[in-house]
Amino acid sequence: MKLNFELVPDSCWYSNLRSLLPPGGWDIIRKKAYARAGGRCMICGAKTARLEAHEQWEYDEDNAVQKLAGVVAVCRACHEVIHIGRTQLMGREREAADHFMKVNGCSYADYRKALGEANEAHRRRNKVGEWKLDLSVLKDLI
């Protein structure tokens, strides 16, 4: 799928790249992502005046490593799909589901299946006691 859910393990909530970087570091990274995007969402391709920076993470459950994979510029609709848990709490799941299906060219059943798989991965990752951070990609982002 071109657009998917990225459910962060509960123990990693409220911890983001912005809070880990020295002052001004996040601005440098997000502005580079915006420049790479050229005014278009890097997932769905929609032209938009307001992009949002999204941190992409990979999880090595066997070694308990949360690795930063990159930072992309996305439209609000894609960002709401990516962070579906927050979107559901805000009462916007229907809009997110519609966007997911449109971008991926799939059915509501496909949406529900992908959401179930994301929730299962989230449950597994929540069993990891403490995640070690791998921020080695930062050298390529700054």
Backbone as numpy.savetxt, mean C-alpha at the origin, in Angstrom:
# Nx Ny Nz CAx CAy CAz Cx Cy Cz
-3.18 -9.44 -10.22 -4.02 -8.26 -10.22 -3.13 -7.01 -10.22
-3.54 -6.06 -10.95 -2.82 -4.79 -11.04 -2.93 -3.99 -9.73
-4.11 -4.05 -9.13 -4.39 -3.35 -7.87 -4.79 -4.39 -6.84
-4.16 -4.32 -5.66 -4.48 -5.30 -4.63 -4.45 -4.65 -3.25
-4.85 -5.42 -2.27 -4.89 -4.96 -0.89 -3.53 -5.17 -0.25
-3.14 -4.27 0.63 -1.88 -4.41 1.36 -2.18 -4.19 2.84
-2.49 -5.28 3.50 -2.85 -5.21 4.91 -1.60 -5.34 5.77
-1.30 -4.29 6.47 -0.11 -4.22 7.32 -0.38 -4.97 8.62
0.57 -5.78 9.09 0.37 -6.46 10.37 0.05 -5.45 11.49
-0.81 -5.86 12.40 -1.26 -4.96 13.47 -0.10 -4.34 14.24
0.96 -5.12 14.47 2.09 -4.61 15.25 2.86 -3.52 14.52
2.60 -3.35 13.23 3.29 -2.33 12.42 2.43 -1.09 12.18
1.19 -1.09 12.69 0.33 0.08 12.51 0.97 1.30 13.16
0.70 2.43 12.59 1.15 3.73 13.10 2.65 3.90 13.03
3.33 2.97 12.39 4.76 3.10 12.17 4.94 3.22 10.67
5.42 4.36 10.23 5.58 4.54 8.80 6.93 5.16 8.49
7.23 5.19 7.23 8.53 5.69 6.78 8.74 7.14 7.21
7.69 7.93 7.12 7.77 9.35 7.50 8.29 9.51 8.93
7.83 8.65 9.82 8.24 8.77 11.23 9.66 8.23 11.47
10.18 7.45 10.54 11.50 6.85 10.70 12.63 7.69 10.09
12.27 8.57 9.18 13.28 9.34 8.45 13.61 10.65 9.15
14.80 11.18 8.88 15.14 12.50 9.43 14.24 13.57 8.81
14.14 14.73 9.43 13.29 15.80 8.89 13.60 16.07 7.41
12.54 16.15 6.62 12.68 16.41 5.19 12.88 15.18 4.33
13.24 14.05 4.95 13.49 12.83 4.19 12.26 12.31 3.45
11.13 12.31 4.14 9.89 11.82 3.52 9.50 12.71 2.34
9.65 14.02 2.49 9.31 14.93 1.40 10.14 14.64 0.15
11.41 14.36 0.32 12.28 14.05 -0.82 11.77 12.79 -1.53
11.48 11.76 -0.76 11.04 10.48 -1.34 9.69 10.61 -2.04
8.73 11.25 -1.37 7.39 11.33 -1.98 7.39 12.22 -3.22
8.16 13.30 -3.19 8.21 14.19 -4.36 8.88 13.50 -5.55
9.84 12.63 -5.29 10.45 11.85 -6.38 9.42 10.88 -6.96
8.61 10.28 -6.10 7.55 9.38 -6.58 6.56 10.16 -7.44
6.17 11.36 -7.00 5.24 12.19 -7.78 5.84 12.53 -9.14
7.13 12.86 -9.15 7.79 13.21 -10.41 7.82 12.00 -11.36
8.11 10.81 -10.83 8.11 9.59 -11.66 6.72 9.33 -12.24
5.69 9.68 -11.48 4.32 9.41 -11.90 3.85 10.35 -13.00
4.40 11.54 -13.06 4.00 12.47 -14.12 2.53 12.83 -14.12
1.96 12.98 -12.92 0.55 13.38 -12.82 -0.45 12.26 -13.02
0.04 11.02 -13.06 -0.85 9.87 -13.23 -0.62 8.86 -12.12
-1.69 8.21 -11.72 -1.59 7.14 -10.72 -0.71 6.04 -11.27
0.24 5.60 -10.47 1.18 4.57 -10.92 0.57 3.17 -10.93
-0.68 3.05 -10.50 -1.37 1.75 -10.55 -2.42 1.74 -11.65
-3.38 2.65 -11.58 -4.48 2.62 -12.56 -4.25 3.53 -13.75
-3.29 4.44 -13.65 -2.99 5.34 -14.76 -3.87 6.56 -14.86
-4.80 6.74 -13.92 -5.69 7.89 -13.96 -4.91 9.20 -13.79
-5.26 10.18 -14.59 -4.65 11.51 -14.47 -5.33 12.20 -13.29
-4.50 12.75 -12.40 -5.05 13.39 -11.22 -4.16 14.54 -10.77
-4.79 15.56 -10.23 -4.05 16.72 -9.73 -3.45 16.44 -8.36
-4.00 15.45 -7.66 -3.53 15.16 -6.30 -3.15 13.70 -6.17
-1.87 13.45 -6.10 -1.38 12.09 -5.88 -1.05 11.91 -4.41
-1.07 10.67 -3.96 -0.70 10.32 -2.59 0.45 9.33 -2.65
1.41 9.49 -1.75 2.55 8.57 -1.71 2.18 7.33 -0.89
2.51 6.18 -1.44 2.21 4.92 -0.76 3.47 4.08 -0.63
3.74 3.63 0.59 4.88 2.75 0.87 4.48 1.32 0.54
5.28 0.65 -0.25 5.03 -0.75 -0.57 5.97 -1.61 0.27
5.39 -2.60 0.94 6.16 -3.47 1.83 6.06 -4.92 1.38
7.14 -5.66 1.61 7.15 -7.10 1.41 7.38 -7.74 2.77
6.84 -8.93 2.95 6.94 -9.61 4.25 7.54 -10.99 4.08
8.62 -11.22 4.79 9.25 -12.54 4.87 8.83 -13.10 6.23
7.78 -13.91 6.21 7.22 -14.41 7.46 8.16 -15.38 8.17
8.92 -16.15 7.42 9.83 -17.13 8.03 10.93 -16.46 8.83
11.41 -15.32 8.34 12.51 -14.61 9.02 12.04 -13.34 9.74
10.73 -13.10 9.75 10.13 -11.94 10.42 10.74 -10.62 9.95
10.84 -10.47 8.63 11.41 -9.25 8.06 10.35 -8.52 7.25
10.15 -7.26 7.59 9.28 -6.36 6.85 10.21 -5.48 6.02
10.15 -5.64 4.70 11.09 -4.96 3.81 10.38 -3.91 2.97
10.92 -2.70 2.99 10.40 -1.65 2.13 10.77 -2.00 0.69
9.75 -2.10 -0.18 9.98 -2.45 -1.58 10.04 -1.20 -2.46
9.38 -0.13 -2.01 9.38 1.10 -2.80 8.31 2.05 -2.32
8.26 3.19 -2.97 7.24 4.20 -2.70 6.67 4.61 -4.06
5.36 4.53 -4.19 4.70 4.87 -5.45 3.69 5.98 -5.21
3.38 6.69 -6.29 2.37 7.75 -6.25 1.07 7.17 -6.79
0.01 7.28 -5.99 -1.27 6.69 -6.38 -2.40 7.70 -6.21
-3.50 7.44 -6.91 -4.70 8.27 -6.75 -5.41 7.86 -5.45
-6.30 8.69 -5.01 -7.03 8.40 -3.77 -7.81 7.09 -3.86
-8.43 6.84 -5.01 -9.25 5.63 -5.16 -8.39 4.37 -5.02
-7.22 4.35 -5.64 -6.33 3.19 -5.50 -5.83 3.06 -4.07
-5.52 4.20 -3.44 -5.03 4.17 -2.06 -6.09 3.62 -1.11
-7.35 3.93 -1.39 -8.43 3.41 -0.55 -8.58 1.90 -0.71
-8.32 1.39 -1.90 -8.36 -0.07 -2.09 -7.19 -0.71 -1.34
-6.00 -0.17 -1.52 -4.81 -0.71 -0.88 -5.02 -0.83 0.63
-5.58 0.22 1.23 -5.81 0.24 2.68 -7.30 0.00 2.96
-7.79 -1.14 2.50 -9.22 -1.45 2.55 -9.77 -1.48 3.97
-8.97 -1.90 4.94 -9.47 -1.93 6.33 -9.88 -0.55 6.80
-9.04 0.42 6.58 -9.35 1.82 6.94 -10.55 2.31 6.13
-10.58 1.96 4.85 -11.66 2.39 3.96 -12.99 1.81 4.43
-13.00 0.56 4.87 -14.22 -0.05 5.39 -14.70 0.70 6.62
-13.77 1.05 7.51 -14.15 1.79 8.72 -14.75 3.15 8.39
-14.35 3.72 7.26 -14.85 5.03 6.85 -16.15 4.91 6.05
-16.64 3.67 5.85 -17.90 3.46 5.13 -17.79 3.62 3.63
-16.61 3.39 3.06 -16.40 3.59 1.62 -16.03 2.29 0.88
-16.38 1.15 1.45 -16.00 -0.10 0.82 -16.63 -0.28 -0.55
-17.88 0.11 -0.72 -18.54 -0.09 -2.02 -17.79 0.63 -3.13
-17.37 1.88 -2.87 -16.62 2.64 -3.86 -15.27 1.96 -4.15
-14.63 1.46 -3.10 -13.35 0.78 -3.26 -13.52 -0.51 -4.07
-14.57 -1.26 -3.78 -14.84 -2.50 -4.51 -15.06 -2.20 -5.99
-15.83 -1.17 -6.28 -16.08 -0.78 -7.67 -14.77 -0.42 -8.38
-13.91 0.32 -7.69 -12.63 0.72 -8.29 -11.74 -0.50 -8.50
-11.68 -1.39 -7.52 -10.90 -2.63 -7.63 -11.33 -3.42 -8.87
-12.65 -3.59 -9.03 -13.17 -4.37 -10.15 -12.89 -3.69 -11.48
-13.00 -2.37 -11.52 -12.74 -1.62 -12.75 -11.27 -1.73 -13.15
-10.38 -1.47 -12.23 -8.94 -1.50 -12.53 -8.47 -2.89 -12.92
-8.98 -3.90 -12.22 -8.54 -5.28 -12.47 -9.39 -6.01 -13.52
-10.46 -5.37 -13.98 -11.33 -6.02 -14.97 -11.89 -7.33 -14.46
-12.39 -7.30 -13.22 -12.85 -8.55 -12.62 -14.24 -8.39 -12.02
-14.74 -9.48 -11.48 -16.09 -9.53 -10.90 -16.06 -9.27 -9.39
-17.26 -9.13 -8.83 -17.37 -8.96 -7.39 -16.87 -10.22 -6.67
-17.10 -11.38 -7.26 -16.61 -12.63 -6.67 -15.08 -12.62 -6.61
-14.45 -12.09 -7.65 -12.98 -11.98 -7.65 -12.51 -11.01 -6.56
-13.26 -9.92 -6.40 -12.94 -8.95 -5.34 -12.98 -9.63 -3.98
-14.06 -10.36 -3.71 -14.23 -11.03 -2.41 -13.13 -12.10 -2.20
-12.76 -12.81 -3.25 -11.71 -13.83 -3.14 -10.37 -13.17 -2.80
-10.03 -12.09 -3.50 -8.77 -11.38 -3.24 -8.76 -10.80 -1.84
-9.89 -10.29 -1.38 -9.98 -9.74 -0.03 -9.81 -10.85 1.01
-10.40 -11.99 0.76 -10.23 -13.14 1.66 -8.77 -13.58 1.74
-8.10 -13.62 0.60 -6.67 -13.99 0.58 -5.83 -12.96 1.33
-6.15 -11.69 1.16 -5.41 -10.63 1.87 -5.64 -10.74 3.38
-6.86 -11.04 3.78 -7.16 -11.19 5.21 -6.45 -12.40 5.80
-6.34 -13.47 5.02 -5.62 -14.66 5.49 -4.13 -14.35 5.67
-3.55 -13.63 4.72 -2.13 -13.23 4.85 -1.95 -12.33 6.07
-2.91 -11.47 6.31 -2.87 -10.58 7.48 -2.90 -11.38 8.78
-3.77 -12.38 8.83 -3.85 -13.24 10.02 -2.52 -13.96 10.28
-1.93 -14.48 9.21 -0.63 -15.17 9.35 0.44 -14.20 9.85
0.48 -13.03 9.26 1.52 -12.05 9.63 1.34 -11.54 11.05
0.13 -11.54 11.53 -0.12 -11.10 12.91 0.41 -12.11 13.94
0.73 -13.32 13.49 1.29 -14.32 14.39 2.78 -14.10 14.63
3.39 -13.27 13.80 4.81 -12.95 13.97 4.93 -11.98 15.14
5.76 -12.33 16.11 5.89 -11.51 17.31 6.37 -10.10 17.05
7.54 -10.00 16.44 8.11 -8.68 16.17 8.81 -8.72 14.82
8.54 -7.72 14.00 9.12 -7.63 12.68 10.42 -6.83 12.72
11.43 -7.32 11.98 12.66 -6.56 11.78 12.47 -5.76 10.49
12.95 -4.53 10.48 12.80 -3.67 9.31 14.01 -3.76 8.39
13.73 -3.85 7.10 14.77 -3.78 6.08 14.45 -2.57 5.22
15.23 -1.52 5.37 15.04 -0.29 4.63 16.14 -0.08 3.60
16.76 -1.16 3.16 17.91 -1.06 2.25 17.57 -0.37 0.93
16.32 -0.39 0.52 15.94 0.26 -0.74 16.00 1.79 -0.65
16.08 2.32 0.55 16.13 3.79 0.71 17.25 4.43 -0.09
18.37 3.76 -0.20 19.49 4.33 -0.95 19.10 4.61 -2.40
18.15 3.85 -2.94 17.68 4.06 -4.31 16.57 5.10 -4.40
15.96 5.43 -3.26 14.83 6.36 -3.25 15.21 7.80 -2.96
16.33 7.98 -2.29 16.72 9.34 -1.87 17.66 9.94 -2.89
